[in-house]
Tab-separated table of C-alpha atoms in Angstrom:
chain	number	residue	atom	x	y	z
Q	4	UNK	CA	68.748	53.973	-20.452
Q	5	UNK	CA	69.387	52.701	-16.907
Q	6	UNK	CA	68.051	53.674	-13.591
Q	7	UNK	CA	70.981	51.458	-11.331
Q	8	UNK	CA	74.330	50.187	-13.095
Q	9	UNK	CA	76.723	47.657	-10.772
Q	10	UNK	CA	79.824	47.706	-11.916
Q	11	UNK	CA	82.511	44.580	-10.980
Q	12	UNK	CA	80.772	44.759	-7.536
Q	13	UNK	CA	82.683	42.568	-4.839
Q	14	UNK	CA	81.091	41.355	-1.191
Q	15	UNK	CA	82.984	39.708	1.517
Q	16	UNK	CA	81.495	38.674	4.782
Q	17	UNK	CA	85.209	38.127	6.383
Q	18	UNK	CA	86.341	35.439	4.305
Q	19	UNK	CA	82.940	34.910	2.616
Q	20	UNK	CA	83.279	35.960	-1.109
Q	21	UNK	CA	79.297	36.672	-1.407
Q	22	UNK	CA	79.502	38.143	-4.697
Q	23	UNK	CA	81.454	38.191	-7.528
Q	24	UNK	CA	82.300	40.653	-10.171
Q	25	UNK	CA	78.402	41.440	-10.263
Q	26	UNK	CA	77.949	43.900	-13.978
Q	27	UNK	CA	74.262	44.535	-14.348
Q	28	UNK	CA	72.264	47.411	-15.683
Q	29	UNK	CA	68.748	47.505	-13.950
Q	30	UNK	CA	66.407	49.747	-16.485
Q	31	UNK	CA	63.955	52.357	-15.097
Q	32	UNK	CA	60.280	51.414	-14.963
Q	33	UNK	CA	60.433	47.627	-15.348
Q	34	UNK	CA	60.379	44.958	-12.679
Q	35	UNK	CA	63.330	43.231	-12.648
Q	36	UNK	CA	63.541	39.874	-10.996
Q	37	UNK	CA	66.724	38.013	-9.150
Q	38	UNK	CA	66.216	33.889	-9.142
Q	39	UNK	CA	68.559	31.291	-8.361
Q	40	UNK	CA	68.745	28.556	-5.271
Q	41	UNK	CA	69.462	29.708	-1.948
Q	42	UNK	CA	72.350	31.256	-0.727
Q	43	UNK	CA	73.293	32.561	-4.401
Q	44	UNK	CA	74.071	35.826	-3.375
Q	45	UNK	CA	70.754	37.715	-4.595
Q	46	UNK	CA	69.419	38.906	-1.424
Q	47	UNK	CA	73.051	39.989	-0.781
Q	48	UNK	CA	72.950	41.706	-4.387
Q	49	UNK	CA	69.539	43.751	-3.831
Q	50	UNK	CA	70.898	44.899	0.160
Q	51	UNK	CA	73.807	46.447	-1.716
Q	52	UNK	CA	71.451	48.794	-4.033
Q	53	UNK	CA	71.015	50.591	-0.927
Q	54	UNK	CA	73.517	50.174	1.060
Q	55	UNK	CA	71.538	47.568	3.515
Q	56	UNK	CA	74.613	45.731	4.066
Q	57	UNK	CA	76.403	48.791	5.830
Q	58	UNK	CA	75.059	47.133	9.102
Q	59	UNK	CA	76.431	43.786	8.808
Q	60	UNK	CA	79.947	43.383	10.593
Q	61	UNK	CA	82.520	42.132	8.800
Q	62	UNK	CA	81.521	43.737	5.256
Q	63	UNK	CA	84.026	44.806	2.345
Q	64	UNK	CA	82.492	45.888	-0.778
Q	65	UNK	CA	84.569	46.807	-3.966
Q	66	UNK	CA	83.367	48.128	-7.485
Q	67	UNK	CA	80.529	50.595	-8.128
Q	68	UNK	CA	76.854	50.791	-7.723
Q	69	UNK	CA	75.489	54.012	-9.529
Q	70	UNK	CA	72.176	55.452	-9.350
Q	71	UNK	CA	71.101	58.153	-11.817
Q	72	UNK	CA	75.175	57.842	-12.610
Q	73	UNK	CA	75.853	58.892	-9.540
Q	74	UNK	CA	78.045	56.263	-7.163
Q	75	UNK	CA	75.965	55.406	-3.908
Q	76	UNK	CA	78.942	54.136	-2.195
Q	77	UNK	CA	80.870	57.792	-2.554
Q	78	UNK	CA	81.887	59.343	0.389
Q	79	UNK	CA	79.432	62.328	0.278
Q	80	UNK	CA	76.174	59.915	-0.256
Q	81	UNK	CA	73.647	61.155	2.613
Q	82	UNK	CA	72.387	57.033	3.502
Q	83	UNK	CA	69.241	58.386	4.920
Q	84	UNK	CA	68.508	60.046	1.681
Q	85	UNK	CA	69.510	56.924	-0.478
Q	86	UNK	CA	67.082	55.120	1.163
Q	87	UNK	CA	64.309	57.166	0.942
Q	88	UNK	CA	64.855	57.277	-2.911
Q	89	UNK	CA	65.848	53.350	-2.668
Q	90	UNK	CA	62.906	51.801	-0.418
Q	91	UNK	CA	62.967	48.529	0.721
Q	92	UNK	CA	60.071	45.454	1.320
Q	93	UNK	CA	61.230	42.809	3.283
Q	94	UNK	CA	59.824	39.018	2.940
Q	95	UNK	CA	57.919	39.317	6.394
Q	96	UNK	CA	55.425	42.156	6.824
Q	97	UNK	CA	56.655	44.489	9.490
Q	98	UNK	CA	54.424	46.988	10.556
Q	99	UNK	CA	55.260	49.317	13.097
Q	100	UNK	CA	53.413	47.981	16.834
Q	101	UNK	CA	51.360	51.645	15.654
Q	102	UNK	CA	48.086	52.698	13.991
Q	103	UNK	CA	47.604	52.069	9.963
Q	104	UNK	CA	47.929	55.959	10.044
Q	105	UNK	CA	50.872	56.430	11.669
Q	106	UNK	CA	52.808	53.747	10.176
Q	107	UNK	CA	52.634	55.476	6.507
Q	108	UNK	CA	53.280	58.890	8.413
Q	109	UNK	CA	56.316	57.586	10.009
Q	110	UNK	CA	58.790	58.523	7.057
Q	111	UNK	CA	57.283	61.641	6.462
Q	112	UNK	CA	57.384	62.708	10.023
Q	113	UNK	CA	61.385	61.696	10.047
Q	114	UNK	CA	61.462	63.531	6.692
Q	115	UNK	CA	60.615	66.916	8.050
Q	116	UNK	CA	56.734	66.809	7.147
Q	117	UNK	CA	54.483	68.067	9.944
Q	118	UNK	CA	51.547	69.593	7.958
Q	119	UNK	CA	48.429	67.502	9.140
Q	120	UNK	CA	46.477	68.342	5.920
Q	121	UNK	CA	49.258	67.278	3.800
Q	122	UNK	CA	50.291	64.571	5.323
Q	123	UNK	CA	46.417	63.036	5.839
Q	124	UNK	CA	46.620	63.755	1.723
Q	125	UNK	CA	50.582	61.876	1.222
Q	126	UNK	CA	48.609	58.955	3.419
Q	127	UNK	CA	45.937	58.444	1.497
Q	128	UNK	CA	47.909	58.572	-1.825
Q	129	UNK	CA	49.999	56.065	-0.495
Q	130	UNK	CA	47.559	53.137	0.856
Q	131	UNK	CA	45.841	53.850	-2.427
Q	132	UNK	CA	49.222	53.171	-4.660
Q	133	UNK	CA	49.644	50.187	-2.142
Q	134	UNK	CA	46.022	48.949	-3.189
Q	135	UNK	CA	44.535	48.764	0.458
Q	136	UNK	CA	42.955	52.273	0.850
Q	137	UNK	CA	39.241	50.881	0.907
Q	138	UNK	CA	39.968	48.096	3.058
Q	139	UNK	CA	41.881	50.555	5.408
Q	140	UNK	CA	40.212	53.756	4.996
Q	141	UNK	CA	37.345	53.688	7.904
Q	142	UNK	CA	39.613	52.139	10.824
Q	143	UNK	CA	43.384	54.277	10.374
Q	144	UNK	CA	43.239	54.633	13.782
Q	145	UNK	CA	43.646	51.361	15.120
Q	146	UNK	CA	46.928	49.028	15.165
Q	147	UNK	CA	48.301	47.939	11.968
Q	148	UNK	CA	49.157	44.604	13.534
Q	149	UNK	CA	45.790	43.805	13.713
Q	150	UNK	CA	45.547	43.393	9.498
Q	151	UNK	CA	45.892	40.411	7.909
Q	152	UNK	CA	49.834	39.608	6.424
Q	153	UNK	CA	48.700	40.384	3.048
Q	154	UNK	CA	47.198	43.363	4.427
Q	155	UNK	CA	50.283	44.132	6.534
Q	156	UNK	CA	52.616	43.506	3.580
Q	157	UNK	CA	50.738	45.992	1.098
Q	158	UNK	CA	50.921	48.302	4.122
Q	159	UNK	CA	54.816	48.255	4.458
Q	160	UNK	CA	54.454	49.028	0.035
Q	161	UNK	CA	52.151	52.044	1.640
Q	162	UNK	CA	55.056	53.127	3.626
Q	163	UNK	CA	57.504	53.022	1.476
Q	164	UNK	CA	55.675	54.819	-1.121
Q	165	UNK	CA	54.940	57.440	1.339
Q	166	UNK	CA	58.016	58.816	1.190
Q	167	UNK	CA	57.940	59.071	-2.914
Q	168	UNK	CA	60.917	56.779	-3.796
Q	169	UNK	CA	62.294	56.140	-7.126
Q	170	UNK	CA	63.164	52.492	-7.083
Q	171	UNK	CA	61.674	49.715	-4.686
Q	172	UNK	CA	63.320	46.763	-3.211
Q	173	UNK	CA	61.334	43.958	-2.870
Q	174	UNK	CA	62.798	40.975	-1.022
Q	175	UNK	CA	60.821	37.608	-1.303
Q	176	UNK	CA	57.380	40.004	-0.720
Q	177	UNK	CA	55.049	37.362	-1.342
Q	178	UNK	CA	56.973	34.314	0.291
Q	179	UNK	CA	54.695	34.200	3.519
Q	180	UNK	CA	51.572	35.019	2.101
Q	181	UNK	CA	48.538	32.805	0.798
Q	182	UNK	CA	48.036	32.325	-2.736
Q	183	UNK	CA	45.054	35.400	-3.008
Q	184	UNK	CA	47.238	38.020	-0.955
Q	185	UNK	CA	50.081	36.781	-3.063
Q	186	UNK	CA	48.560	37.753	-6.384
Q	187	UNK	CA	46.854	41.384	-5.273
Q	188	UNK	CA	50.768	41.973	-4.877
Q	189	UNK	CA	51.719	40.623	-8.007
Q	190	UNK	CA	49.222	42.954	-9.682
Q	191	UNK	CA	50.450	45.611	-7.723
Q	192	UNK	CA	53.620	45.196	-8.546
Q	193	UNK	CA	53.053	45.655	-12.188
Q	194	UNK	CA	50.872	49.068	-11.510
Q	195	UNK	CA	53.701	50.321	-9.688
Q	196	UNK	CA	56.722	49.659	-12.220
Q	197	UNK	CA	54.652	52.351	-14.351
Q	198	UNK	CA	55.705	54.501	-12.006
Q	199	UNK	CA	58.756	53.085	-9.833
Q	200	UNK	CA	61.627	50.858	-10.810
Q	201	UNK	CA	61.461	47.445	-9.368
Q	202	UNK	CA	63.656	45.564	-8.283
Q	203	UNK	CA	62.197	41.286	-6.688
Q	204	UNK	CA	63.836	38.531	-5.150
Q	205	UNK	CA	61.960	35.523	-5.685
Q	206	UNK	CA	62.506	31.813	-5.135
Q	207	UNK	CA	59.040	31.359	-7.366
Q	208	UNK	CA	60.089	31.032	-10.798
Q	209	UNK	CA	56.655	30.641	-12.086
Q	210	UNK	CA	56.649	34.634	-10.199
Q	211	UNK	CA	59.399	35.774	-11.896
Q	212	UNK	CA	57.466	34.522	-15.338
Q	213	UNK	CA	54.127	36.453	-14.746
Q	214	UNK	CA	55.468	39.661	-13.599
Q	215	UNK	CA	59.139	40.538	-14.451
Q	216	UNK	CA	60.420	42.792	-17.697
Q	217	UNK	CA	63.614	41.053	-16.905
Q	218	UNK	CA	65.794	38.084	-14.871
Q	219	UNK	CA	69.122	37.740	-13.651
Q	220	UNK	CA	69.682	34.311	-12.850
Q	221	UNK	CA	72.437	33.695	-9.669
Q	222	UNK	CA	74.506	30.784	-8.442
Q	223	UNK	CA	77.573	30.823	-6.027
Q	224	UNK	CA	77.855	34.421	-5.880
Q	225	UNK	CA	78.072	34.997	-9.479
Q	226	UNK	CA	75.616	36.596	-11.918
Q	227	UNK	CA	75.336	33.573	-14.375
Q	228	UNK	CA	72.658	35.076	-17.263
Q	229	UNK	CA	70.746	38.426	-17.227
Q	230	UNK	CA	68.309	39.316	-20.026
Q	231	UNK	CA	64.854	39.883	-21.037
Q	232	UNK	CA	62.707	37.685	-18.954
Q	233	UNK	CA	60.384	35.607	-21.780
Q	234	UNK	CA	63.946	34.496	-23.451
Q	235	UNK	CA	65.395	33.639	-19.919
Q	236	UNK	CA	62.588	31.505	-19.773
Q	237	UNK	CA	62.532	30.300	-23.384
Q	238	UNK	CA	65.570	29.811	-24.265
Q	239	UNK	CA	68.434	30.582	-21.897
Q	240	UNK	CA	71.836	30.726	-23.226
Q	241	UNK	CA	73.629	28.974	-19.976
Q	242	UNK	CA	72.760	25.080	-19.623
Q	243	UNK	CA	73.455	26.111	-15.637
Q	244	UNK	CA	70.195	28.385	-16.222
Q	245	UNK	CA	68.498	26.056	-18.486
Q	246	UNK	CA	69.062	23.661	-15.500
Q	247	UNK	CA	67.502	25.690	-12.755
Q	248	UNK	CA	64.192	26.517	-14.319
Q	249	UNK	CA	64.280	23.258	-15.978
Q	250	UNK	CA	64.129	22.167	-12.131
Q	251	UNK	CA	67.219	20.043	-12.006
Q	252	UNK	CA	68.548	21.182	-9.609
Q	253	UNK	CA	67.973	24.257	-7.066
């Protein structure tokens, strides 16, 4: 069963040939990590799950990306609603310059939701799937760029969540935050594949180890191994792979 297949999945930035021939099938309720050195094309990959890349000038995508079976890139696909079932965490927190409140009310609020009881209720849910509620809970009201980044980060989980997605993005969440905030996401992360289908980039190997059901390794543009994530680890099939984590090179 799969929740997201790619399908021979092409990416030119004008003469840039970012990916290549990308076949992957991302499973539902498992964490999924994307390694490899920089500029291998993984960032790239998870911007095309949804659609992300649409902004960049100069983009030409070929091959399929299906969600639910269903191909994100067809001409009737309503973006807006992609990526409120397709949310995204960048690698630096960005909170809204608004109140903790407000920034998890934003979606809903854009979404049609206008109820005050319910959305004080879809709030609450939300900073508590994101693990902050009790830090948060006595001081909504004042700006969200006053929180710590860790804070800040599981904040932007808290709005994402808010609008009850079925896969999450997660680019590099955890590569500008100190070692503590770093593994309150990790263990969040885990809590919320139970529910969600996640989808990390990481440059932390050791990352991709603790948390991920599986890894897809990436160099050049190319998908180079993808498999369960304790035999990516033990015993990768590649020697390019077997070089990475080895730390040879990358």
């Amino acid at each position: 069963m799969t929740k997201i297949t790619t399908e021979n999945l092409h990416l030119h930035y004008g003469e840039n040939h970012a990916l290549r021939g990308i076949n992957m099938l991302i499973r539902p309720n498992k964490i999924t990590a994307l390694i490899g050195p920089s500029g291998c094309g993984k960032s790239t990959y998870l911007k095309t799950l949804n659609r992300m890349n649409d902004t960049v000038p100069g983009v030409a995508i070929t091959g399929s990306v299906l969600l639910d079976g269903e191909d994100i890139y067809g001409s009737t696909v309503d973006v807006t609603k992609l990526r409120k079932k397709v949310g995204m965490v960048f690698q630096s927190p960005n909170p809204f310059p608004m109140s903790i409140y407000d920034n998890v009310a934003y979606g809903l609020k854009i979404h049609g939701i206008k109820k005050r009881l319910l959305m004080d209720e879809i709030v609450e849910r939300s900073l508590r799937g994101a693990a902050i509620w009790d830090e948060v809970k006595d001081r909504l009201k004042t700006p969200a760029l006053a929180l710590s980044g860790g804070q800040q980060q599981r904040l932007c989980i808290a709005r994402t969540l808010a609008v009850s997605p079925e896969v999450i993005l997660m680019d590099e969440p955890t590569s500008a935050l100190d070692p503590i905030s770093t593994m309150k996401i990790e263990e969040l992360m885990s809590e919320l594949a139970k529910q969600y289908t996640v989808v990390i980039v990481t440059h932390n190997m050791q990352q991709a180890a603790r948390i991920s059901d599986y890894t897809a390794f990436f160099l050049l543009g190319e998908m180079i191994e993808y498999d369960e994530t304790q035999q990516i680890f033990a015993s990768p099939k590649d020697p390019r792979t077997e070089n990475y984590i080895t730390g040879r090179f990358g």
